[in-house]
PDB file of C-alpha atoms in Angstrom:
ATOM      1  CA  UNK A1093     -26.243 -32.539  19.047  1.00 40.00           C
ATOM      2  CA  UNK A1094     -22.590 -33.360  19.315  1.00 45.00           C
ATOM      3  CA  UNK A1095     -19.984 -30.585  19.007  1.00 69.00           C
ATOM      4  CA  UNK A1096     -19.359 -30.541  15.276  1.00 81.00           C
ATOM      5  CA  UNK A1097     -16.532 -28.019  15.311  1.00 86.00           C
ATOM      6  CA  UNK A1098     -14.791 -30.021  18.189  1.00 88.00           C
ATOM      7  CA  UNK A1099     -15.047 -33.155  16.316  1.00 89.00           C
ATOM      8  CA  UNK A1100     -13.737 -31.612  13.214  1.00 91.00           C
ATOM      9  CA  UNK A1101     -10.727 -30.174  15.142  1.00 90.00           C
ATOM     10  CA  UNK A1102     -10.264 -33.570  16.714  1.00 90.00           C
ATOM     11  CA  UNK A1103     -10.245 -35.206  13.443  1.00 91.00           C
ATOM     12  CA  UNK A1104      -7.682 -32.847  11.731  1.00 91.00           C
ATOM     13  CA  UNK A1105      -5.476 -33.187  14.891  1.00 89.00           C
ATOM     14  CA  UNK A1106      -5.446 -37.090  14.639  1.00 90.00           C
ATOM     15  CA  UNK A1107      -4.654 -37.060  10.928  1.00 91.00           C
ATOM     16  CA  UNK A1108      -1.975 -34.405  11.209  1.00 87.00           C
ATOM     17  CA  UNK A1109      -0.268 -36.333  14.055  1.00 87.00           C
ATOM     18  CA  UNK A1110      -0.413 -39.522  12.261  1.00 88.00           C
ATOM     19  CA  UNK A1111      -2.395 -41.628  14.383  1.00 89.00           C
ATOM     20  CA  UNK A1112      -4.735 -41.700  17.594  1.00 89.00           C
ATOM     21  CA  UNK A1113      -1.938 -41.965  20.243  1.00 89.00           C
ATOM     22  CA  UNK A1114      -0.046 -38.957  18.770  1.00 88.00           C
ATOM     23  CA  UNK A1115      -3.192 -37.231  18.097  1.00 86.00           C
ATOM     24  CA  UNK A1116      -4.320 -37.643  21.702  1.00 87.00           C
ATOM     25  CA  UNK A1117      -0.983 -36.149  23.086  1.00 88.00           C
ATOM     26  CA  UNK A1118      -1.308 -33.222  20.719  1.00 82.00           C
ATOM     27  CA  UNK A1119      -4.995 -32.669  21.815  1.00 85.00           C
ATOM     28  CA  UNK A1120      -4.057 -33.141  25.527  1.00 86.00           C
ATOM     29  CA  UNK A1121      -6.469 -36.102  25.655  1.00 88.00           C
ATOM     30  CA  UNK A1122      -6.081 -39.726  26.166  1.00 91.00           C
ATOM     31  CA  UNK A1123      -5.903 -42.485  23.481  1.00 89.00           C
ATOM     32  CA  UNK A1124      -9.312 -44.035  24.636  1.00 91.00           C
ATOM     33  CA  UNK A1125     -11.078 -40.921  24.732  1.00 91.00           C
ATOM     34  CA  UNK A1126      -9.798 -39.862  21.367  1.00 90.00           C
ATOM     35  CA  UNK A1127     -10.532 -43.210  19.682  1.00 90.00           C
ATOM     36  CA  UNK A1128     -14.168 -43.125  21.232  1.00 92.00           C
ATOM     37  CA  UNK A1129     -14.863 -39.646  19.840  1.00 91.00           C
ATOM     38  CA  UNK A1130     -13.511 -40.712  16.352  1.00 92.00           C
ATOM     39  CA  UNK A1131     -15.839 -43.758  16.393  1.00 92.00           C
ATOM     40  CA  UNK A1132     -18.781 -41.407  17.411  1.00 91.00           C
ATOM     41  CA  UNK A1133     -17.923 -39.051  14.463  1.00 91.00           C
ATOM     42  CA  UNK A1134     -17.855 -42.069  12.015  1.00 91.00           C
ATOM     43  CA  UNK A1135     -21.061 -43.333  13.288  1.00 92.00           C
ATOM     44  CA  UNK A1136     -22.775 -39.981  12.988  1.00 91.00           C
ATOM     45  CA  UNK A1137     -21.450 -39.532   9.372  1.00 91.00           C
ATOM     46  CA  UNK A1138     -22.141 -43.101   8.416  1.00 93.00           C
ATOM     47  CA  UNK A1139     -18.742 -43.858   6.964  1.00 93.00           C
ATOM     48  CA  UNK A1140     -15.520 -45.059   8.112  1.00 93.00           C
ATOM     49  CA  UNK A1141     -12.910 -42.358   7.953  1.00 93.00           C
ATOM     50  CA  UNK A1142      -9.752 -44.275   8.720  1.00 92.00           C
ATOM     51  CA  UNK A1143      -8.324 -47.797   8.809  1.00 90.00           C
ATOM     52  CA  UNK A1144      -6.415 -47.969  12.167  1.00 85.00           C
ATOM     53  CA  UNK A1145      -4.921 -50.647  14.246  1.00 77.00           C
ATOM     54  CA  UNK A1146      -1.829 -50.522  16.594  1.00 69.00           C
ATOM     55  CA  UNK A1147       0.703 -49.991  13.958  1.00 76.00           C
ATOM     56  CA  UNK A1148      -1.024 -48.017  11.172  1.00 83.00           C
ATOM     57  CA  UNK A1149      -3.599 -45.141  10.596  1.00 88.00           C
ATOM     58  CA  UNK A1150      -4.635 -44.704   7.124  1.00 91.00           C
ATOM     59  CA  UNK A1151      -7.379 -42.459   5.591  1.00 93.00           C
ATOM     60  CA  UNK A1152     -10.000 -44.091   3.645  1.00 93.00           C
ATOM     61  CA  UNK A1153     -11.257 -42.218   0.518  1.00 93.00           C
ATOM     62  CA  UNK A1154     -14.199 -40.640   2.389  1.00 93.00           C
ATOM     63  CA  UNK A1155     -11.778 -39.780   5.167  1.00 91.00           C
ATOM     64  CA  UNK A1156      -9.358 -38.030   2.809  1.00 93.00           C
ATOM     65  CA  UNK A1157     -12.183 -36.025   1.189  1.00 94.00           C
ATOM     66  CA  UNK A1158     -13.522 -35.284   4.780  1.00 93.00           C
ATOM     67  CA  UNK A1159     -10.036 -34.062   5.873  1.00 92.00           C
ATOM     68  CA  UNK A1160      -9.447 -31.690   2.893  1.00 92.00           C
ATOM     69  CA  UNK A1161     -12.895 -29.910   3.620  1.00 92.00           C
ATOM     70  CA  UNK A1162     -12.249 -29.805   7.207  1.00 92.00           C
ATOM     71  CA  UNK A1163      -8.657 -28.322   6.952  1.00 88.00           C
ATOM     72  CA  UNK A1164     -10.001 -25.529   4.680  1.00 89.00           C
ATOM     73  CA  UNK A1165     -12.984 -24.919   7.078  1.00 90.00           C
ATOM     74  CA  UNK A1166     -10.559 -24.559  10.143  1.00 86.00           C
ATOM     75  CA  UNK A1167      -8.353 -22.342   8.221  1.00 81.00           C
ATOM     76  CA  UNK A1168     -11.221 -20.118   7.140  1.00 81.00           C
ATOM     77  CA  UNK A1169     -12.487 -19.831  10.699  1.00 81.00           C
ATOM     78  CA  UNK A1170      -9.073 -18.855  12.012  1.00 75.00           C
ATOM     79  CA  UNK A1171      -8.971 -16.036   9.308  1.00 71.00           C
ATOM     80  CA  UNK A1172     -12.389 -14.910  10.143  1.00 72.00           C
ATOM     81  CA  UNK A1173     -11.894 -14.791  13.961  1.00 68.00           C
ATOM     82  CA  UNK A1174      -8.628 -13.048  13.467  1.00 62.00           C
ATOM     83  CA  UNK A1175     -10.252 -10.408  11.120  1.00 63.00           C
ATOM     84  CA  UNK A1176     -12.964  -9.711  13.521  1.00 65.00           C
ATOM     85  CA  UNK A1177     -10.707  -9.540  16.440  1.00 59.00           C
ATOM     86  CA  UNK A1178      -8.434  -7.141  14.644  1.00 61.00           C
ATOM     87  CA  UNK A1179     -11.279  -4.800  13.824  1.00 60.00           C
ATOM     88  CA  UNK A1180     -11.622  -3.841  17.229  1.00 57.00           C
ATOM     89  CA  UNK A1181      -7.949  -3.579  17.981  1.00 66.00           C
ATOM     90  CA  UNK A1182      -5.828  -0.658  18.488  1.00 76.00           C
ATOM     91  CA  UNK A1183      -2.568  -0.028  16.525  1.00 78.00           C
ATOM     92  CA  UNK A1184       0.442  -1.458  18.413  1.00 82.00           C
ATOM     93  CA  UNK A1185       4.044  -1.977  17.554  1.00 85.00           C
ATOM     94  CA  UNK A1186       6.282  -0.421  15.162  1.00 88.00           C
ATOM     95  CA  UNK A1187       4.716   1.048  12.145  1.00 91.00           C
ATOM     96  CA  UNK A1188       7.242   2.244   9.293  1.00 92.00           C
ATOM     97  CA  UNK A1189       5.759   4.545   6.558  1.00 94.00           C
ATOM     98  CA  UNK A1190       7.614   5.570   3.380  1.00 92.00           C
ATOM     99  CA  UNK A1191       6.673   8.581   1.535  1.00 91.00           C
ATOM    100  CA  UNK A1192       7.969  10.991  -1.222  1.00 87.00           C
ATOM    101  CA  UNK A1193      10.149  13.713   0.121  1.00 85.00           C
ATOM    102  CA  UNK A1194       8.159  16.902   0.217  1.00 84.00           C
ATOM    103  CA  UNK A1195       4.715  15.272   0.370  1.00 87.00           C
ATOM    104  CA  UNK A1196       6.014  13.465   3.362  1.00 89.00           C
ATOM    105  CA  UNK A1197       7.599  16.267   5.210  1.00 88.00           C
ATOM    106  CA  UNK A1198       4.677  18.919   4.644  1.00 85.00           C
ATOM    107  CA  UNK A1199       1.680  16.695   4.822  1.00 88.00           C
ATOM    108  CA  UNK A1200       2.313  12.952   5.791  1.00 92.00           C
ATOM    109  CA  UNK A1201       4.486  13.690   8.758  1.00 94.00           C
ATOM    110  CA  UNK A1202       1.732  15.809  10.715  1.00 93.00           C
ATOM    111  CA  UNK A1203      -0.928  13.262   9.896  1.00 94.00           C
ATOM    112  CA  UNK A1204       1.352  10.398  10.931  1.00 94.00           C
ATOM    113  CA  UNK A1205       2.105  12.299  14.208  1.00 95.00           C
ATOM    114  CA  UNK A1206      -1.678  12.832  14.716  1.00 94.00           C
ATOM    115  CA  UNK A1207      -2.223   8.844  14.000  1.00 94.00           C
ATOM    116  CA  UNK A1208       0.377   8.105  16.656  1.00 93.00           C
ATOM    117  CA  UNK A1209      -1.167  10.230  19.163  1.00 93.00           C
ATOM    118  CA  UNK A1210      -4.426   8.414  18.897  1.00 91.00           C
ATOM    119  CA  UNK A1211      -2.633   5.127  19.541  1.00 91.00           C
ATOM    120  CA  UNK A1212      -0.313   5.413  22.558  1.00 88.00           C
ATOM    121  CA  UNK A1213       0.851   1.794  22.004  1.00 86.00           C
ATOM    122  CA  UNK A1214       2.351   2.553  18.494  1.00 89.00           C
ATOM    123  CA  UNK A1215       5.713   3.681  17.553  1.00 90.00           C
ATOM    124  CA  UNK A1216       5.971   5.206  14.078  1.00 92.00           C
ATOM    125  CA  UNK A1217       8.941   5.627  11.878  1.00 92.00           C
ATOM    126  CA  UNK A1218       8.738   7.776   8.590  1.00 93.00           C
ATOM    127  CA  UNK A1219      11.306   7.331   5.792  1.00 90.00           C
ATOM    128  CA  UNK A1220      11.388  10.093   3.127  1.00 88.00           C
ATOM    129  CA  UNK A1221      12.684   9.310  -0.465  1.00 82.00           C
ATOM    130  CA  UNK A1222      11.897  10.387  -3.950  1.00 77.00           C
ATOM    131  CA  UNK A1223      13.416   7.241  -5.428  1.00 71.00           C
ATOM    132  CA  UNK A1224      10.217   5.117  -4.961  1.00 70.00           C
ATOM    133  CA  UNK A1225      10.309   3.148  -1.889  1.00 71.00           C
ATOM    134  CA  UNK A1226       9.429  -0.511  -1.888  1.00 75.00           C
ATOM    135  CA  UNK A1227       7.200  -2.485   0.685  1.00 78.00           C
ATOM    136  CA  UNK A1228       9.291  -5.372   2.221  1.00 70.00           C
ATOM    137  CA  UNK A1229      12.476  -4.618   0.146  1.00 68.00           C
ATOM    138  CA  UNK A1230      13.070  -1.291   1.996  1.00 70.00           C
ATOM    139  CA  UNK A1231      11.769  -2.553   5.237  1.00 78.00           C
ATOM    140  CA  UNK A1232       8.407  -0.488   4.875  1.00 86.00           C
ATOM    141  CA  UNK A1233       5.174  -1.550   6.147  1.00 90.00           C
ATOM    142  CA  UNK A1234       3.202   1.249   4.058  1.00 93.00           C
ATOM    143  CA  UNK A1235       4.696   2.895   1.015  1.00 91.00           C
ATOM    144  CA  UNK A1236       2.751   6.066  -0.089  1.00 92.00           C
ATOM    145  CA  UNK A1237       3.959   6.480  -3.627  1.00 87.00           C
ATOM    146  CA  UNK A1238       2.595   8.693  -6.652  1.00 83.00           C
ATOM    147  CA  UNK A1239       2.717   5.759  -9.135  1.00 76.00           C
ATOM    148  CA  UNK A1240       0.767   2.329  -8.883  1.00 77.00           C
ATOM    149  CA  UNK A1241       3.171  -0.397  -8.241  1.00 72.00           C
ATOM    150  CA  UNK A1242       4.005  -3.217 -10.688  1.00 73.00           C
ATOM    151  CA  UNK A1243       4.072  -5.957  -8.208  1.00 75.00           C
ATOM    152  CA  UNK A1244       0.367  -7.658  -8.233  1.00 77.00           C
ATOM    153  CA  UNK A1245       1.286  -9.502  -5.140  1.00 78.00           C
ATOM    154  CA  UNK A1246       0.947  -6.179  -3.002  1.00 82.00           C
ATOM    155  CA  UNK A1247      -2.171  -4.763  -1.613  1.00 86.00           C
ATOM    156  CA  UNK A1248      -2.862  -1.257  -3.156  1.00 89.00           C
ATOM    157  CA  UNK A1249      -5.244   1.414  -2.244  1.00 91.00           C
ATOM    158  CA  UNK A1250      -5.693   4.728  -3.943  1.00 91.00           C
ATOM    159  CA  UNK A1251      -5.491   7.454  -1.227  1.00 90.00           C
ATOM    160  CA  UNK A1252      -5.834  10.765  -3.061  1.00 87.00           C
ATOM    161  CA  UNK A1253      -5.529  12.771  -6.383  1.00 88.00           C
ATOM    162  CA  UNK A1254      -4.254  16.186  -7.066  1.00 88.00           C
ATOM    163  CA  UNK A1255      -3.787  18.279 -10.109  1.00 89.00           C
ATOM    164  CA  UNK A1256      -0.126  18.784 -11.705  1.00 90.00           C
ATOM    165  CA  UNK A1257       0.659  22.391 -11.824  1.00 93.00           C
ATOM    166  CA  UNK A1258       3.536  24.038 -13.964  1.00 95.00           C
ATOM    167  CA  UNK A1259       4.900  26.927 -11.968  1.00 96.00           C
ATOM    168  CA  UNK A1260       7.705  29.233 -11.398  1.00 97.00           C
ATOM    169  CA  UNK A1261       8.765  32.286  -9.084  1.00 97.00           C
ATOM    170  CA  UNK A1262       7.685  35.774 -10.405  1.00 97.00           C
ATOM    171  CA  UNK A1263      11.381  36.666 -10.776  1.00 97.00           C
ATOM    172  CA  UNK A1264      11.793  33.983 -13.070  1.00 97.00           C
ATOM    173  CA  UNK A1265       8.823  35.142 -15.460  1.00 96.00           C
ATOM    174  CA  UNK A1266      10.116  38.693 -15.252  1.00 96.00           C
ATOM    175  CA  UNK A1267      13.334  37.496 -16.650  1.00 95.00           C
ATOM    176  CA  UNK A1268      12.250  34.817 -19.227  1.00 95.00           C
ATOM    177  CA  UNK A1269       8.610  35.716 -19.789  1.00 94.00           C
ATOM    178  CA  UNK A1270       5.595  33.321 -19.416  1.00 94.00           C
ATOM    179  CA  UNK A1271       5.026  30.491 -21.979  1.00 94.00           C
ATOM    180  CA  UNK A1272       1.685  30.795 -23.796  1.00 92.00           C
ATOM    181  CA  UNK A1273       1.505  27.249 -25.298  1.00 91.00           C
ATOM    182  CA  UNK A1274       3.417  23.954 -24.453  1.00 92.00           C
ATOM    183  CA  UNK A1275       5.851  24.302 -27.269  1.00 91.00           C
ATOM    184  CA  UNK A1276       7.260  27.399 -25.754  1.00 93.00           C
ATOM    185  CA  UNK A1277       8.900  25.248 -23.024  1.00 94.00           C
ATOM    186  CA  UNK A1278      11.640  24.298 -25.403  1.00 93.00           C
ATOM    187  CA  UNK A1279      13.136  27.927 -24.932  1.00 92.00           C
ATOM    188  CA  UNK A1280      12.638  27.613 -21.186  1.00 96.00           C
ATOM    189  CA  UNK A1281      14.782  26.556 -18.150  1.00 96.00           C
ATOM    190  CA  UNK A1282      12.936  23.501 -16.773  1.00 97.00           C
ATOM    191  CA  UNK A1283      13.587  21.754 -13.459  1.00 96.00           C
ATOM    192  CA  UNK A1284      13.529  18.003 -13.968  1.00 94.00           C
ATOM    193  CA  UNK A1285      13.072  15.065 -11.561  1.00 89.00           C
ATOM    194  CA  UNK A1286      15.224  11.892 -11.735  1.00 86.00           C
ATOM    195  CA  UNK A1287      13.988   8.668 -10.261  1.00 75.00           C
ATOM    196  CA  UNK A1288      15.943   5.466 -10.212  1.00 68.00           C
ATOM    197  CA  UNK A1289      18.250   6.524 -12.957  1.00 72.00           C
ATOM    198  CA  UNK A1290      15.296   7.811 -15.157  1.00 81.00           C
ATOM    199  CA  UNK A1291      15.066  11.526 -16.120  1.00 86.00           C
ATOM    200  CA  UNK A1292      11.562  12.828 -16.194  1.00 86.00           C
ATOM    201  CA  UNK A1293      12.050  15.241 -19.096  1.00 89.00           C
ATOM    202  CA  UNK A1294       8.848  14.509 -21.294  1.00 91.00           C
ATOM    203  CA  UNK A1295       6.066  16.612 -19.790  1.00 92.00           C
ATOM    204  CA  UNK A1296       2.498  16.035 -21.044  1.00 90.00           C
ATOM    205  CA  UNK A1297      -0.109  18.710 -22.131  1.00 90.00           C
ATOM    206  CA  UNK A1298      -3.629  18.962 -23.542  1.00 86.00           C
ATOM    207  CA  UNK A1299      -3.705  20.833 -26.808  1.00 81.00           C
ATOM    208  CA  UNK A1300      -6.225  21.449 -29.646  1.00 78.00           C
ATOM    209  CA  UNK A1301      -4.724  18.522 -31.365  1.00 80.00           C
ATOM    210  CA  UNK A1302      -4.889  16.095 -28.230  1.00 84.00           C
ATOM    211  CA  UNK A1303      -2.268  15.124 -25.775  1.00 87.00           C
ATOM    212  CA  UNK A1304       1.101  16.770 -26.756  1.00 86.00           C
ATOM    213  CA  UNK A1305       4.401  15.499 -25.034  1.00 89.00           C
ATOM    214  CA  UNK A1306       7.125  18.102 -24.827  1.00 91.00           C
ATOM    215  CA  UNK A1307      10.809  17.144 -24.323  1.00 93.00           C
ATOM    216  CA  UNK A1308      12.090  19.827 -21.786  1.00 94.00           C
ATOM    217  CA  UNK A1309      15.601  20.906 -21.116  1.00 94.00           C
ATOM    218  CA  UNK A1310      17.471  22.639 -18.434  1.00 94.00           C
ATOM    219  CA  UNK A1311      20.664  22.901 -16.543  1.00 95.00           C
ATOM    220  CA  UNK A1312      19.106  21.790 -13.113  1.00 94.00           C
ATOM    221  CA  UNK A1313      17.850  18.165 -12.254  1.00 93.00           C
ATOM    222  CA  UNK A1314      17.568  16.332  -8.820  1.00 91.00           C
ATOM    223  CA  UNK A1315      16.157  13.070  -7.175  1.00 85.00           C
ATOM    224  CA  UNK A1316      14.668  15.284  -4.643  1.00 85.00           C
ATOM    225  CA  UNK A1317      11.198  17.015  -5.352  1.00 85.00           C
ATOM    226  CA  UNK A1318      12.143  19.129  -2.428  1.00 87.00           C
ATOM    227  CA  UNK A1319      15.248  20.370  -4.242  1.00 92.00           C
ATOM    228  CA  UNK A1320      13.306  21.215  -7.245  1.00 94.00           C
ATOM    229  CA  UNK A1321      10.817  23.037  -5.187  1.00 93.00           C
ATOM    230  CA  UNK A1322      13.354  25.182  -3.701  1.00 94.00           C
ATOM    231  CA  UNK A1323      15.059  25.984  -7.068  1.00 96.00           C
ATOM    232  CA  UNK A1324      11.549  27.113  -8.261  1.00 97.00           C
ATOM    233  CA  UNK A1325      11.216  29.367  -5.388  1.00 96.00           C
ATOM    234  CA  UNK A1326      14.505  30.856  -6.085  1.00 96.00           C
ATOM    235  CA  UNK A1327      13.622  31.753  -9.741  1.00 96.00           C
ATOM    236  CA  UNK A1328      15.918  29.184 -11.232  1.00 97.00           C
ATOM    237  CA  UNK A1329      13.321  27.705 -13.512  1.00 96.00           C
ATOM    238  CA  UNK A1330       9.943  26.029 -14.221  1.00 97.00           C
ATOM    239  CA  UNK A1331       8.835  22.944 -12.195  1.00 96.00           C
ATOM    240  CA  UNK A1332       6.127  20.625 -12.652  1.00 93.00           C
ATOM    241  CA  UNK A1333       4.611  20.279  -9.075  1.00 91.00           C
ATOM    242  CA  UNK A1334       1.724  18.344  -7.355  1.00 88.00           C
ATOM    243  CA  UNK A1335      -0.625  21.095  -6.228  1.00 90.00           C
ATOM    244  CA  UNK A1336      -0.675  19.608  -2.620  1.00 86.00           C
ATOM    245  CA  UNK A1337       3.133  20.617  -2.591  1.00 87.00           C
ATOM    246  CA  UNK A1338       2.786  24.146  -4.036  1.00 91.00           C
ATOM    247  CA  UNK A1339      -0.731  25.439  -3.051  1.00 90.00           C
ATOM    248  CA  UNK A1340       0.463  27.556  -0.122  1.00 91.00           C
ATOM    249  CA  UNK A1341       3.327  29.129  -2.343  1.00 95.00           C
ATOM    250  CA  UNK A1342       0.527  29.753  -5.014  1.00 96.00           C
ATOM    251  CA  UNK A1343      -1.649  31.460  -2.618  1.00 95.00           C
ATOM    252  CA  UNK A1344       1.007  33.654  -1.141  1.00 96.00           C
ATOM    253  CA  UNK A1345       2.346  34.646  -4.540  1.00 96.00           C
ATOM    254  CA  UNK A1346       5.800  33.059  -4.184  1.00 97.00           C
ATOM    255  CA  UNK A1347       5.062  30.848  -7.220  1.00 97.00           C
ATOM    256  CA  UNK A1348       2.861  31.525 -10.164  1.00 97.00           C
ATOM    257  CA  UNK A1349       0.968  28.949 -12.187  1.00 95.00           C
ATOM    258  CA  UNK A1350       1.267  28.971 -16.091  1.00 95.00           C
ATOM    259  CA  UNK A1351      -0.356  26.871 -19.013  1.00 92.00           C
ATOM    260  CA  UNK A1352      -3.363  26.092 -16.579  1.00 89.00           C
ATOM    261  CA  UNK A1353      -5.448  25.516 -19.703  1.00 89.00           C
ATOM    262  CA  UNK A1354      -3.160  22.970 -21.027  1.00 88.00           C
ATOM    263  CA  UNK A1355      -3.137  20.969 -17.779  1.00 82.00           C
ATOM    264  CA  UNK A1356      -3.222  17.226 -18.300  1.00 76.00           C
ATOM    265  CA  UNK A1357      -1.881  14.954 -15.983  1.00 79.00           C
ATOM    266  CA  UNK A1358      -3.155  14.394 -12.275  1.00 84.00           C
ATOM    267  CA  UNK A1359      -0.947  12.881  -9.669  1.00 85.00           C
ATOM    268  CA  UNK A1360      -2.416  10.060  -7.813  1.00 87.00           C
ATOM    269  CA  UNK A1361      -1.183   8.884  -4.534  1.00 89.00           C
ATOM    270  CA  UNK A1362      -1.410   4.966  -3.506  1.00 91.00           C
ATOM    271  CA  UNK A1363      -0.930   3.096  -0.558  1.00 92.00           C
ATOM    272  CA  UNK A1364       0.816  -0.152  -0.879  1.00 89.00           C
ATOM    273  CA  UNK A1365       1.452  -2.952   1.779  1.00 90.00           C
ATOM    274  CA  UNK A1366       1.843  -6.734   2.149  1.00 85.00           C
ATOM    275  CA  UNK A1367      -1.433  -8.805   1.991  1.00 82.00           C
ATOM    276  CA  UNK A1368      -2.266 -10.690   5.420  1.00 71.00           C
ATOM    277  CA  UNK A1369      -4.960 -12.677   6.954  1.00 65.00           C
ATOM    278  CA  UNK A1370      -5.779 -10.206   8.324  1.00 72.00           C
ATOM    279  CA  UNK A1371      -3.645  -7.165   7.653  1.00 79.00           C
ATOM    280  CA  UNK A1372      -1.941  -6.052  10.947  1.00 83.00           C
ATOM    281  CA  UNK A1373      -4.167  -3.532  12.833  1.00 86.00           C
ATOM    282  CA  UNK A1374      -1.382  -0.833  12.670  1.00 89.00           C
ATOM    283  CA  UNK A1375      -1.221  -1.226   8.774  1.00 90.00           C
ATOM    284  CA  UNK A1376      -5.033  -1.399   8.291  1.00 89.00           C
ATOM    285  CA  UNK A1377      -6.094   1.375  10.714  1.00 91.00           C
ATOM    286  CA  UNK A1378      -3.264   3.763   9.291  1.00 93.00           C
ATOM    287  CA  UNK A1379      -4.356   3.311   5.616  1.00 92.00           C
ATOM    288  CA  UNK A1380      -8.040   3.885   6.691  1.00 92.00           C
ATOM    289  CA  UNK A1381      -6.843   7.012   8.513  1.00 93.00           C
ATOM    290  CA  UNK A1382      -4.708   8.367   5.806  1.00 92.00           C
ATOM    291  CA  UNK A1383      -7.526   7.855   3.060  1.00 90.00           C
ATOM    292  CA  UNK A1384     -10.012   9.656   5.275  1.00 89.00           C
ATOM    293  CA  UNK A1385      -7.445  12.497   6.075  1.00 84.00           C
ATOM    294  CA  UNK A1386      -7.582  16.015   4.825  1.00 71.00           C
ATOM    295  CA  UNK A1387      -4.949  15.281   2.172  1.00 71.00           C
ATOM    296  CA  UNK A1388      -6.995  16.368  -0.548  1.00 59.00           C
ATOM    297  CA  UNK A1389      -8.033  19.655   0.702  1.00 56.00           C
ATOM    298  CA  UNK A1390      -5.181  21.659  -1.326  1.00 51.00           C
ATOM    299  CA  UNK A1391      -6.841  20.258  -4.292  1.00 48.00           C
TER     300      UNK A1391
END
């Protein structure tokens, strides 16, 4: 049996070069040998694939149909070979990861260092921002973010989920008292997060009447979750936090949770990255690693 894949590669090479002579050069063969192999392919198929002479090379209707299918077949084979090869590869090159400020500093940074330690050929760079980093636009390979991106062209994978906790320092509750129901927050100093010119001042809670949204107020707001956390520890107000950011403070008594029976929202962490055929090993391996990590243990 003849080399079917080799014949397909030869045929596509001749078509894309525009003729026997140019195709032979591209294929590192001779025009007579290339012509003989093309004639043998036509004989095997029982159809004429191209009208050809010294001046012209034109595909027949059957040749055009055969070329279109062959082109797709070769592209699919290249993708499969690359993906299989990549699965056995180690992470190499530069990996740029973006993450929210506090989560990135407390939990992503140690995990990223551990991942780099497993792959000596890898260089990593961690960018921290609570503004919501964008893959590509901000030069990031993988963006870890607490909201699902709107761009459907990006690859998105859910990494972890943690409860949202309303908490403050014991000193704050000693001065202002502890709210017993969501509506009580109107009389409290609430620390609010600002992202991309949007102030997150609508906090959601579960009540006997369903989900209730409370518009909270306060004298302090910031684009940095790390800053809000610091203010909460200083007793300057109530903060709505991800459990993985405050679990150690809650256990140590530096912060105290309130309105736990009315907890409503969960915080979901997503990894977003550019699609590829295949996805670069450094990106794929890191996303697999972070998804299997101990990130959810605080929950």
